[in-house]
Amino acid sequence: MKILNDIAHSFRLLIINCSLLIKRSVFLVFVQKEFYHIFRDKRTMLILLGMPVVQLILFGFAITNEVKNAKIVVFDSSNDDATRRIARQLDASQYFSVVRYVKSQQELKQVFQDGNISMAVVFDERFNENLLHTGKAQLQLLTDATDPNTATQLVQYASSIIGDYQQELMEQNKVPYQIQPEVKLLYNPQMKAAYNFVPGVLGMILMLICAMMTSIAIVREKELGTMEILLVSPMKPIYIILAKAIPYLTLSSINLVTVLLLSIFVLNVPVAGSLFWLFLVSLLFILVSLSIGLLVSTLVNSQMAAMLVSVLAMMMPVILLSGMIYPIENMPPVLQWASNIVPARWYISAVKGLMIKGVGIAAVGKEVTVLCVMVVLLITVSMKKFKIRLE
Amino acid sequence: MLHLSESHSESSAEGLRPIVHCLSIDKSYGQVKALQNVSFDVAPGELFGIIGPDGAGKTTLFRILTTLLLPVSGSATVDGFDVVKDFKAIRKRVGYMPGRFSLYQDLTVEENLNFFASVFNTTIEENYDLIKDIYQQIEPFKMRRAGALSGGMKQKLALSCALIHRPSVLFLDEPTTGVDPVSRKEFWEMLKKLKQEGITMLVSTPYMDEASLCDRIALINKGQILKIDTPANIVNQFEKTLWTVQSKDMHRLLHDLRANPLVDSCFAFGDTHHITINNGQLTIDNLATYLSDKGHEEIIIHPAKATVEDCFMEMLR
């Protein structure tokens, strides 16, 4: 009950102060000053505005687990009509390119160990003969499973191509009622990595800019000694904090728009759902990040410490535990549980729903609720922790 | 010893309510005692100096009076308000210039001044007459970023910013540390003019030569106040015989003077050594002979009048 009262009290204060300070020009002067700091530090501004672009392009194009022209070798002990056609079809697809034909098991082993090959297709002896006479023929797909995700995808693609050939064969021989297993990939039929990375990068960028930059900006005043002067002034501490937050809120909004434009026009990831809700949920996440930055700034006293805390305590969980790179379902239970307290996890999940799947706001109600609770808690705690003195 | 000569000091303005009042302030950081039983009063309009070496507790004292730190025990009021209970009222009234240059280096001179004027709910125009003399010296550079100013100009800008709201008490924490001698002199002249405007000022400094520029001073060391009086009274109370001694080899001279049992104390003061003499057993001629026997050349010995620094060194012994 006491906590609820505290929360209610903090927010009443916040709202009263917000309405008060809009009327007062001192607040606007303060915000203007913050913008000067940002605009005059050209290098930082370049990083802040350029980072989303670079990250999105990196994740979208370079660091990708999409399968494209994977190098494969063929060990064809049969070398007949059917095996040649299958190899040709694999080669013709955009996923594979046959770079070599090998003649022996030894050679095959050697090629794999050299490491340039992602998959080998090994045809049984008398492949076509077996296929036509017994209706059964065997081929083996060998993949380099050091990268299990890619390996699985390769096998899937190859199986599908081989399946196509099989069906073609059946149709030619007029054998009816052949059932082929069909794999349909929902939401991301081409398995495009961008679908996964756009929400992830959004979560990371917003968290980085809001939380890290806000905490650094506040701590810088402590480090420079200007916080001392500001404290010994009629200015309310909460104005100092809010004035710091507003420029980064603006910057984050610019970044949000940049990332969305890039993903729509460069990465061809459309916004399937409501743009309005996407922005609103993003704004909510920005608030969570700002309040984390605020909390960090109350805990540390140097810019270096603020940066370290931001990177270690926030960036790593965002990258590793948010489901951005590793699926949460694949994590050990302890980490799955830990991922619940990472705000980005909920945000990324909501963005995937709103942006990629195109579901309504009701479908991501749980995520939005969790984020709301986090904002309330974080703001309450950091307002309680904010020091009105030097100790 | 603490209030020994307060009653007959010239400018303690008896009868007036003190504008800054400290009563047995204690402050410690963990095991370290930063301030012990510090008490003093400052009268309205006074230029009060807190003089002591680095680490004496000057900054801690200023931070307590400007409500930035809480004392462990004791009480203090500034302009009638308690530094703990009424911190908000004090923050509206006082001006504070911290020891380090604490303005925004990436804002211009004018932007800094405008910003602090807004923070204190005023404008440059409103109190321009107060800062005019100071600000005019840096006005030609008003479009320059504060970070690109020289040390002396930074001090002037910081002072202008601290004065912009016409504070009732101005706290200046080591304002002249790291500033060249010419700028230091100029700075003290500015403070004298501000005194005429009726602004009470507390100035801390490690430079003893600046003590004589204050109305009254408190000598502080290791968190304890050694003496509070006017600079003149402090100097006049110095009872020992004081000589300045010079020779060609100043370093060996210090050693030889300290080796003489009739020399009470000997300290290096810039280009001379100051020595005090055990009552009447040594004459200037005797000492000159003693030194030339030790092989010193170009010996110059003069009787001298004590400075605040001599008094401070004497108190520390």
XYZ file of C-alpha atoms in Angstrom:
708
model
C 0.000 0.000 0.000
C 2.812 2.357 0.910
C 4.488 1.769 -2.434
C 1.255 2.561 -4.267
C 0.916 5.781 -2.293
C 4.493 6.708 -3.127
C 3.875 6.071 -6.785
C 0.687 8.098 -6.806
C 2.439 10.913 -4.996
C 5.405 10.941 -7.378
C 3.150 11.143 -10.388
C 0.983 13.844 -8.952
C 4.155 15.837 -8.377
C 5.322 15.082 -11.878
C 2.093 16.233 -13.482
C 1.878 19.390 -11.373
C 5.456 20.219 -12.204
C 4.976 19.530 -15.895
C 2.039 21.876 -16.131
C 3.883 24.498 -14.095
C 7.029 24.463 -16.116
C 5.357 24.847 -19.459
C 4.314 28.281 -18.273
C 7.806 29.163 -17.156
C 10.368 30.233 -19.659
C 13.271 29.137 -17.449
C 12.492 25.574 -18.390
C 12.567 26.386 -22.078
C 15.891 28.173 -21.636
C 17.200 25.043 -19.975
C 16.009 22.820 -22.811
C 17.566 25.213 -25.305
C 20.862 24.935 -23.439
C 20.702 21.141 -23.659
C 20.192 21.348 -27.405
C 23.224 23.642 -27.669
C 25.295 21.002 -25.865
C 24.177 18.362 -28.342
C 24.463 20.458 -31.504
C 27.904 21.785 -30.618
C 29.338 18.357 -29.998
C 29.382 17.475 -33.689
C 31.020 14.099 -33.235
C 28.504 12.866 -30.703
C 25.627 14.137 -32.770
C 26.953 12.368 -35.824
C 27.155 9.153 -33.823
C 23.661 9.601 -32.436
C 22.062 10.240 -35.794
C 24.320 8.000 -37.879
C 24.370 4.994 -35.593
C 20.854 3.755 -36.406
C 21.606 3.912 -40.111
C 24.901 2.053 -39.786
C 23.480 -0.554 -37.438
C 20.455 -1.208 -39.557
C 22.553 -1.574 -42.684
C 25.059 -3.785 -40.874
C 22.394 -6.031 -39.471
C 20.298 -5.898 -42.573
C 22.993 -6.776 -45.071
C 26.295 -7.832 -43.589
C 25.552 -9.687 -40.385
C 22.847 -11.911 -41.653
C 21.969 -15.566 -41.399
C 20.020 -15.531 -44.597
C 21.089 -18.285 -46.949
C 22.247 -16.963 -50.247
C 24.508 -18.762 -52.733
C 25.816 -21.160 -50.117
C 28.753 -23.078 -51.530
C 28.059 -26.762 -51.890
C 29.936 -29.745 -53.306
C 28.432 -32.744 -55.023
C 29.736 -36.283 -54.622
C 27.983 -38.109 -57.389
C 28.861 -41.802 -57.445
C 26.019 -42.514 -59.805
C 26.341 -39.670 -62.319
C 23.093 -40.368 -64.142
C 20.241 -38.367 -65.536
C 18.449 -37.847 -62.215
C 21.489 -36.860 -60.139
C 22.685 -34.408 -62.752
C 19.245 -32.791 -62.858
C 19.011 -32.507 -59.106
C 22.476 -30.949 -58.929
C 21.546 -28.555 -61.699
C 18.371 -27.524 -59.908
C 20.232 -26.925 -56.661
C 22.768 -24.834 -58.508
C 20.056 -22.892 -60.293
C 18.353 -21.888 -57.062
C 19.370 -18.651 -55.377
C 20.282 -20.488 -52.206
C 23.060 -22.706 -53.493
C 25.885 -22.683 -55.911
C 27.717 -25.899 -56.712
C 31.380 -25.045 -56.603
C 32.906 -28.459 -57.016
C 32.312 -32.096 -57.838
C 34.338 -34.519 -55.802
C 35.282 -38.054 -56.669
C 35.986 -39.780 -53.383
C 35.109 -39.860 -49.703
C 38.642 -38.674 -48.920
C 38.308 -35.673 -51.134
C 34.935 -34.856 -49.636
C 36.354 -34.994 -46.144
C 39.233 -32.786 -47.178
C 36.979 -30.175 -48.785
C 34.876 -29.951 -45.630
C 37.892 -29.541 -43.434
C 39.130 -26.672 -45.561
C 36.004 -24.965 -44.361
C 34.771 -23.143 -47.414
C 31.858 -25.458 -47.976
C 28.498 -25.235 -46.241
C 26.944 -28.436 -47.514
C 27.690 -31.579 -49.510
C 25.192 -33.587 -51.505
C 26.120 -37.258 -51.731
C 24.208 -39.401 -54.203
C 23.976 -43.167 -53.753
C 25.323 -45.457 -56.434
C 22.844 -46.269 -59.182
C 20.592 -43.482 -57.987
C 18.345 -43.159 -61.013
C 18.075 -46.916 -61.461
C 16.954 -47.392 -57.889
C 14.539 -44.539 -58.145
C 12.827 -45.814 -61.256
C 12.774 -49.495 -60.324
C 12.252 -49.619 -56.587
C 10.768 -46.143 -56.217
C 13.371 -45.438 -53.599
C 16.686 -43.766 -53.916
C 18.994 -42.337 -51.327
C 20.980 -39.194 -51.115
C 22.776 -37.710 -48.223
C 22.967 -34.064 -47.185
C 26.031 -33.209 -45.148
C 26.160 -29.831 -43.547
C 28.619 -27.915 -41.446
C 26.671 -27.748 -38.213
C 29.095 -25.505 -36.376
C 26.480 -22.911 -37.241
C 23.357 -24.927 -36.453
C 20.825 -22.310 -37.547
C 22.294 -22.002 -41.010
C 22.737 -25.767 -41.266
C 19.092 -26.380 -40.531
C 18.053 -23.818 -43.091
C 20.313 -25.309 -45.743
C 18.849 -28.758 -45.221
C 15.364 -27.341 -45.409
C 16.001 -25.531 -48.662
C 17.776 -28.509 -50.208
C 15.009 -30.909 -49.169
C 12.476 -28.607 -50.674
C 14.318 -28.446 -53.997
C 14.739 -32.195 -54.067
C 11.075 -32.520 -53.234
C 10.194 -30.330 -56.197
C 12.158 -32.597 -58.474
C 10.493 -35.659 -57.029
C 7.078 -34.170 -57.682
C 8.071 -33.276 -61.202
C 9.107 -36.861 -61.711
C 5.822 -38.193 -60.368
C 3.816 -35.970 -62.650
C 5.764 -37.143 -65.695
C 5.093 -40.782 -64.810
C 1.408 -40.071 -64.214
C 1.392 -41.617 -60.799
C -1.472 -39.933 -58.940
C -2.067 -39.135 -55.280
C 1.455 -38.387 -54.283
C 1.479 -36.359 -51.076
C 4.329 -34.019 -50.577
C 5.041 -32.408 -47.194
C 4.742 -28.754 -47.497
C 6.531 -26.279 -45.252
C 5.042 -22.866 -45.141
C 6.906 -20.130 -43.374
C 4.544 -17.657 -41.812
C 5.224 -13.876 -41.722
C 8.661 -14.203 -43.175
C 8.276 -16.529 -46.154
C 11.727 -15.714 -47.485
C 13.185 -16.050 -43.981
C 14.500 -12.525 -44.295
C 16.684 -11.613 -41.346
C 15.566 -8.007 -41.550
C 12.192 -8.999 -40.156
C 13.917 -10.070 -37.005
C 16.541 -7.355 -36.864
C 14.466 -4.231 -37.444
C 12.582 -4.538 -34.135
C 15.828 -5.546 -32.434
C 17.807 -2.609 -33.764
C 14.957 -0.258 -32.851
C 15.008 -1.549 -29.291
C 18.770 -1.289 -29.064
C 19.071 2.204 -30.571
C 16.331 3.717 -28.460
C 17.708 2.136 -25.303
C 21.247 3.239 -26.116
C 20.414 6.836 -26.950
C 17.880 7.476 -24.243
C 19.397 5.609 -21.359
C 23.081 6.081 -22.015
C 22.997 9.644 -23.330
C 20.609 10.876 -20.638
C 22.672 9.385 -17.856
C 25.892 10.753 -19.354
C 24.367 14.207 -19.825
C 23.293 14.408 -16.191
C 26.493 12.938 -14.814
C 28.524 15.365 -16.951
C 27.026 18.235 -14.971
C 28.164 16.527 -11.785
C 31.628 15.978 -13.193
C 32.017 19.546 -14.488
C 30.820 20.986 -11.194
C 27.916 22.824 -12.813
C 25.503 20.619 -10.887
C 26.765 22.353 -7.734
C 25.742 25.739 -9.113
C 22.427 24.437 -10.406
C 21.621 22.927 -7.011
C 22.423 26.233 -5.299
C 19.772 27.989 -7.367
C 15.992 28.305 -7.185
C 15.704 25.788 -10.036
C 13.875 22.659 -8.947
C 15.967 19.521 -9.378
C 13.144 17.865 -11.288
C 13.328 20.594 -13.948
C 17.001 19.835 -14.404
C 16.151 16.204 -15.053
C 13.198 16.844 -17.344
C 15.150 19.419 -19.326
C 17.841 16.804 -19.878
C 15.348 14.227 -21.043
C 13.522 16.297 -23.647
C 16.357 16.693 -26.211
C 17.040 12.972 -26.113
C 13.356 12.254 -26.497
C 13.454 14.378 -29.644
C 16.588 12.694 -30.948
C 15.124 9.255 -30.315
C 12.000 10.187 -32.225
C 14.157 11.226 -35.177
C 15.946 7.902 -34.937
C 12.670 6.047 -34.783
C 11.567 7.688 -38.029
C 14.958 7.034 -39.664
C 14.902 3.356 -38.761
C 11.341 2.917 -39.991
C 12.032 4.706 -43.280
C 15.175 2.662 -43.833
C 13.481 -0.597 -43.074
C 10.543 0.163 -45.351
C 12.448 1.566 -48.325
C 15.876 -0.067 -48.110
C 15.276 -3.385 -46.382
C 11.777 -3.808 -47.822
C 10.210 -4.618 -44.488
C 6.725 -3.151 -44.640
C 4.807 -1.904 -41.619
C 1.968 -4.390 -41.629
C 0.099 -2.959 -38.668
C -0.915 0.428 -37.360
C 1.779 3.090 -37.591
C 0.036 5.074 -34.882
C 0.272 2.325 -32.295
C 3.803 1.526 -33.360
C 4.808 5.107 -32.577
C 2.899 5.153 -29.331
C 4.453 1.932 -28.077
C 7.868 3.213 -29.150
C 7.248 6.384 -27.168
C 6.426 4.261 -24.154
C 9.680 2.355 -24.580
C 11.576 5.642 -24.943
C 10.116 6.702 -21.598
C 11.296 3.450 -20.020
C 14.798 4.035 -21.415
C 14.867 7.663 -20.253
C 13.920 6.650 -16.751
C 16.621 3.975 -16.739
C 19.123 6.671 -17.770
C 17.815 8.829 -14.963
C 18.235 6.018 -12.453
C 21.792 5.321 -13.640
C 22.668 9.018 -13.280
C 21.583 8.986 -9.639
C 23.813 6.007 -8.915
C 27.139 7.010 -10.483
C 29.356 10.079 -10.378
C 31.487 9.954 -13.512
C 30.693 9.859 -17.203
C 32.909 6.817 -17.567
C 30.966 4.943 -14.916
C 27.679 6.000 -16.482
C 28.842 4.633 -19.822
C 30.101 1.371 -18.328
C 26.907 0.794 -16.385
C 24.866 1.611 -19.479
C 26.818 -0.759 -21.686
C 27.271 -3.622 -19.255
C 23.985 -3.489 -17.419
C 21.771 -2.485 -20.302
C 23.286 -3.067 -23.723
C 24.387 -6.635 -23.083
C 21.004 -7.789 -21.783
C 19.308 -5.972 -24.655
C 21.438 -7.758 -27.219
C 21.591 -11.153 -25.563
C 18.370 -11.532 -23.596
C 15.807 -9.626 -25.599
C 15.294 -12.263 -28.250
C 16.967 -10.022 -30.772
C 19.693 -12.542 -31.631
C 18.927 -15.685 -29.651
C 15.343 -16.910 -29.451
C 14.104 -16.659 -25.864
C 12.488 -20.125 -26.147
C 15.918 -21.676 -26.662
C 17.378 -20.207 -23.473
C 17.781 -22.098 -20.218
C 14.858 -21.417 -17.838
C 16.934 -19.125 -15.618
C 17.788 -16.854 -18.519
C 14.236 -16.991 -19.830
C 13.105 -15.785 -16.450
C 15.822 -13.105 -16.410
C 14.791 -11.884 -19.840
C 11.480 -10.794 -18.342
C 13.086 -7.847 -16.629
C 14.720 -6.624 -19.839
C 12.406 -3.905 -21.153
C 13.652 -4.371 -24.721
C 12.339 -7.930 -24.722
C 8.787 -6.656 -24.308
C 9.272 -3.817 -26.729
C 10.775 -6.018 -29.444
C 7.982 -8.500 -29.001
C 5.396 -5.717 -29.305
C 7.065 -4.280 -32.406
C 7.208 -7.702 -34.041
C 3.484 -7.959 -33.466
C 2.553 -4.435 -34.541
C 4.995 -4.030 -37.380
C 5.656 -7.455 -38.884
C 2.591 -9.544 -38.040
C 0.239 -6.604 -38.300
C -1.791 -7.487 -35.225
C -3.897 -4.937 -33.350
C -2.901 -3.210 -30.145
C -5.022 -5.644 -28.104
C -2.767 -8.527 -29.151
C 0.251 -6.880 -27.560
C -1.625 -5.764 -24.442
C 0.613 -7.796 -22.168
C 3.781 -6.182 -23.522
C 2.322 -2.686 -23.244
C 1.175 -3.337 -19.678
C 4.600 -4.586 -18.627
C 6.265 -1.514 -20.149
C 3.803 0.797 -18.379
C 4.528 -0.823 -15.024
C 8.257 -0.486 -15.678
C 7.958 3.254 -16.429
C 6.011 3.865 -13.248
C 8.436 1.917 -11.073
C 11.593 3.368 -12.617
C 10.427 6.979 -12.402
C 9.307 6.512 -8.817
C 12.592 4.947 -7.753
C 14.797 7.471 -9.562
C 12.831 10.441 -8.238
C 13.248 9.042 -4.740
C 16.961 8.520 -5.331
C 17.692 11.911 -6.909
C 19.998 13.830 -4.613
C 19.187 17.434 -3.847
C 22.595 17.736 -2.172
C 26.069 16.509 -3.012
C 25.867 13.429 -0.775
C 41.559 31.429 21.706
C 38.689 31.133 19.287
C 36.950 34.428 19.965
C 39.788 35.975 21.870
C 39.963 39.351 20.210
C 36.588 39.546 18.547
C 35.368 42.240 20.909
C 37.911 44.810 19.853
C 38.055 44.038 16.154
C 37.278 47.043 14.029
C 34.618 45.798 11.676
C 32.677 43.039 13.355
C 29.809 45.519 13.423
C 28.565 44.859 16.917
C 24.865 44.940 17.508
C 24.039 43.871 13.963
C 22.541 40.445 13.483
C 25.123 38.262 11.740
C 24.195 37.380 8.160
C 26.183 34.135 8.334
C 26.218 32.324 11.636
C 28.030 29.041 12.325
C 27.851 27.251 15.646
C 30.100 24.265 16.412
C 29.866 22.674 12.990
C 31.286 19.170 12.724
C 31.655 17.256 9.515
C 33.409 14.000 8.759
C 33.856 11.753 5.756
C 34.107 8.274 7.236
C 37.047 8.373 9.636
C 38.356 11.691 8.322
C 37.253 14.701 10.319
C 36.834 17.477 7.773
C 35.542 20.115 10.194
C 35.681 20.188 13.970
C 33.728 22.591 16.132
C 33.754 25.431 13.615
C 32.020 28.599 14.837
C 32.053 32.106 13.445
C 29.787 35.008 12.575
C 29.885 37.266 9.543
C 28.331 40.713 9.743
C 26.268 42.117 6.858
C 28.435 43.788 4.243
C 31.617 42.188 5.514
C 34.358 40.726 3.303
C 35.269 37.651 5.317
C 38.249 35.492 4.423
C 38.678 31.811 5.234
C 42.417 31.286 5.009
C 44.079 27.918 5.127
C 46.130 25.395 3.156
C 44.681 22.759 0.814
C 42.699 20.136 2.689
C 41.983 22.466 5.617
C 38.222 22.046 5.120
C 37.450 25.317 3.333
C 35.420 23.746 0.514
C 33.505 21.513 2.931
C 32.597 24.552 5.019
C 31.388 26.436 1.942
C 29.347 23.466 0.796
C 27.644 23.232 4.165
C 26.813 26.936 4.098
C 25.472 26.697 0.532
C 23.262 23.722 1.588
C 25.140 21.236 -0.589
C 26.309 19.159 2.372
C 24.745 18.383 5.729
C 26.758 18.967 8.900
C 27.105 16.004 11.259
C 26.382 18.286 14.185
C 26.168 21.964 14.915
C 24.011 24.530 13.195
C 24.375 27.342 10.718
C 22.193 30.069 9.313
C 22.643 32.167 6.193
C 20.613 35.361 5.845
C 18.504 34.147 8.760
C 17.686 30.744 7.243
C 18.788 27.379 8.572
C 21.113 25.563 6.152
C 19.360 22.237 6.708
C 15.680 23.104 7.150
C 15.370 26.165 4.908
C 17.730 25.088 2.159
C 15.296 26.182 -0.547
C 15.159 29.741 0.761
C 18.951 29.912 0.957
C 19.323 28.632 -2.581
C 17.249 31.552 -3.817
C 19.348 34.122 -1.982
C 22.992 33.239 -2.163
C 25.544 33.325 -4.932
C 28.081 30.538 -5.120
C 31.250 30.317 -7.151
C 32.831 26.868 -6.703
C 36.587 26.373 -6.733
C 36.734 24.778 -10.120
C 35.592 26.716 -13.175
C 32.024 25.447 -13.304
C 30.389 27.025 -16.303
C 29.458 25.471 -19.616
C 32.568 25.428 -21.759
C 30.627 24.820 -24.953
C 28.340 27.813 -24.451
C 29.440 31.347 -25.275
C 30.112 33.983 -22.641
C 26.759 35.617 -23.303
C 24.859 32.320 -23.349
C 26.327 31.332 -20.002
C 25.321 34.620 -18.438
C 21.857 34.496 -19.982
C 21.382 30.941 -18.818
C 22.265 31.671 -15.204
C 20.134 34.798 -15.252
C 17.160 32.653 -16.319
C 17.937 29.984 -13.751
C 17.711 32.671 -11.058
C 14.514 34.078 -12.563
C 16.099 37.345 -13.597
C 17.584 38.980 -16.668
C 20.977 40.478 -17.460
C 19.380 43.913 -17.773
C 17.790 43.803 -14.317
C 21.062 43.702 -12.391
C 23.376 44.956 -15.087
C 24.653 47.825 -12.916
C 25.996 45.317 -10.400
C 28.042 43.299 -12.869
C 28.719 46.124 -15.315
C 32.317 46.811 -14.243
C 33.208 43.138 -14.360
C 31.222 42.117 -17.394
C 32.431 45.023 -19.519
C 35.937 43.568 -19.396
C 34.797 40.350 -21.043
C 32.001 41.780 -23.163
C 34.239 42.100 -26.275
C 34.485 38.293 -26.157
C 30.821 37.606 -25.521
C 30.476 35.476 -28.641
C 33.417 33.329 -27.618
C 32.924 29.905 -26.059
C 33.673 29.956 -22.336
C 36.145 27.083 -22.751
C 38.320 29.294 -24.973
C 38.716 32.069 -22.386
C 41.899 32.711 -20.393
C 41.949 31.838 -16.695
C 41.407 35.438 -15.600
C 38.502 35.956 -17.980
C 36.903 32.710 -16.851
C 36.993 34.013 -13.280
C 35.313 37.244 -14.347
C 32.613 35.358 -16.192
C 32.058 33.015 -13.240
C 31.816 35.998 -10.915
C 29.345 37.728 -13.223
C 27.215 34.566 -13.302
C 27.308 34.235 -9.502
C 26.262 37.885 -9.107
C 23.575 38.059 -11.767
C 20.707 37.712 -9.254
C 22.173 40.199 -6.759
C 22.723 37.643 -3.969
C 22.616 38.707 -0.331
C 25.683 36.597 0.428
C 28.326 35.633 -2.092
C 30.419 32.505 -1.467
C 33.681 32.439 -3.385
C 35.579 29.193 -2.973
C 39.247 29.712 -3.859
C 38.429 32.180 -6.636
C 42.058 33.047 -7.316
C 43.603 29.581 -7.321
C 45.343 28.964 -10.621
C 44.967 32.573 -11.767
C 47.928 34.758 -12.743
C 49.085 37.470 -10.262
C 47.749 40.377 -12.347
C 44.310 38.817 -12.620
C 44.386 38.000 -8.917
C 44.963 41.643 -8.101
C 42.192 42.732 -10.463
C 39.871 40.177 -8.922
C 40.369 41.533 -5.417
C 39.737 45.030 -6.659
C 36.431 43.816 -8.094
C 35.543 42.338 -4.704
C 36.270 45.678 -3.028
C 33.845 47.389 -5.402
C 31.201 44.756 -4.707
C 31.631 45.404 -0.994
C 30.616 48.986 -1.649
C 27.420 47.619 -3.199
C 26.667 46.104 0.194
C 27.148 42.462 -0.731
C 28.435 40.214 2.027
C 31.240 38.011 0.786
C 32.927 34.899 2.109
C 36.156 34.180 0.287
C 38.370 31.175 0.852
C 41.973 31.189 -0.278
C 45.206 29.353 0.356
C 47.185 32.533 -0.438
C 48.139 34.253 2.810
C 49.022 37.492 1.012
C 45.344 37.888 0.134
C 44.352 37.802 3.799
C 45.164 41.487 4.319
C 42.568 42.370 1.668
C 39.725 41.011 3.814
C 37.874 42.826 6.588
C 38.258 39.882 8.900
C 39.793 36.468 8.441
C 39.454 33.026 9.954
C 42.642 30.978 9.899
C 41.760 27.334 9.410
C 43.852 24.194 9.436
C 42.911 20.492 9.514
C 39.244 21.335 9.976
C 39.778 23.580 12.996
C 39.644 27.341 13.173
C 42.832 28.675 14.730
C 41.929 32.345 14.987
C 39.344 34.873 13.856
C 40.239 38.569 13.735
C 41.079 41.460 11.455
C 44.326 40.936 9.537
C 45.834 43.967 11.338
C 45.050 42.583 14.809
C 46.405 39.184 13.927
C 49.654 40.694 12.711
C 49.937 43.028 15.693
C 49.591 40.165 18.113
C 52.756 38.589 16.741
C 55.148 38.994 19.650
C 58.372 37.400 18.542
C 61.305 39.084 16.803
C 61.187 38.417 13.085
C 64.076 38.725 10.644
C 64.413 38.064 6.950
C 67.633 36.369 5.915
C 69.151 35.992 2.472
C 72.402 34.570 1.148
C 73.812 33.144 -2.075
C 72.962 29.545 -1.261
C 69.390 29.726 0.009
C 68.919 25.991 0.326
C 71.942 25.455 2.576
C 71.018 28.647 4.432
C 67.676 27.153 5.514
C 69.497 24.118 6.834
C 72.127 26.144 8.698
C 69.592 28.516 10.219
C 67.551 25.612 11.545
C 70.725 24.098 13.002
C 71.328 27.240 15.112
C 69.838 26.617 18.607
C 69.121 30.329 19.111
C 66.864 30.443 16.046
C 63.355 29.534 17.124
C 61.836 28.852 13.716
C 62.836 29.240 10.110
C 60.630 29.040 7.016
C 61.218 29.726 3.340
C 59.126 32.721 2.151
C 59.647 33.232 -1.557
C 63.120 34.718 -2.047
C 63.906 35.178 1.673
C 63.828 33.042 4.806
C 61.816 34.258 7.769
C 63.250 33.412 11.168
C 62.019 34.061 14.692
C 64.518 34.505 17.518
C 64.497 33.196 21.075
C 64.248 36.324 23.202
C 67.191 38.637 22.925
C 70.013 36.130 22.926
C 70.927 36.735 19.301
C 71.777 39.943 17.442
C 71.850 40.508 13.712
C 75.659 40.831 13.842
C 76.019 37.570 15.761
C 73.931 35.755 13.233
C 75.860 37.270 10.315
C 79.115 36.049 11.857
C 77.637 32.606 12.475
C 76.555 32.352 8.856
C 79.793 33.611 7.335
C 81.654 31.066 9.516
C 79.505 28.471 7.817
C 80.792 29.745 4.484
C 77.795 31.825 3.353
C 78.298 34.793 1.052
C 76.244 37.929 0.341
C 74.413 37.651 3.636
C 71.524 40.123 4.105
C 69.596 40.203 7.379
C 66.760 42.648 8.114
C 64.265 43.004 10.913
C 60.781 42.568 9.456
C 57.176 43.108 10.318
C 55.170 39.891 10.586
C 52.704 38.949 7.883
C 49.581 36.827 8.255
C 51.575 33.898 6.965
C 54.157 34.298 9.753
C 51.330 34.301 12.280
C 49.801 31.219 10.656
C 53.114 29.343 10.724
C 53.608 30.332 14.336
C 50.153 29.041 15.261
C 50.787 25.739 13.535
C 53.935 25.051 15.584
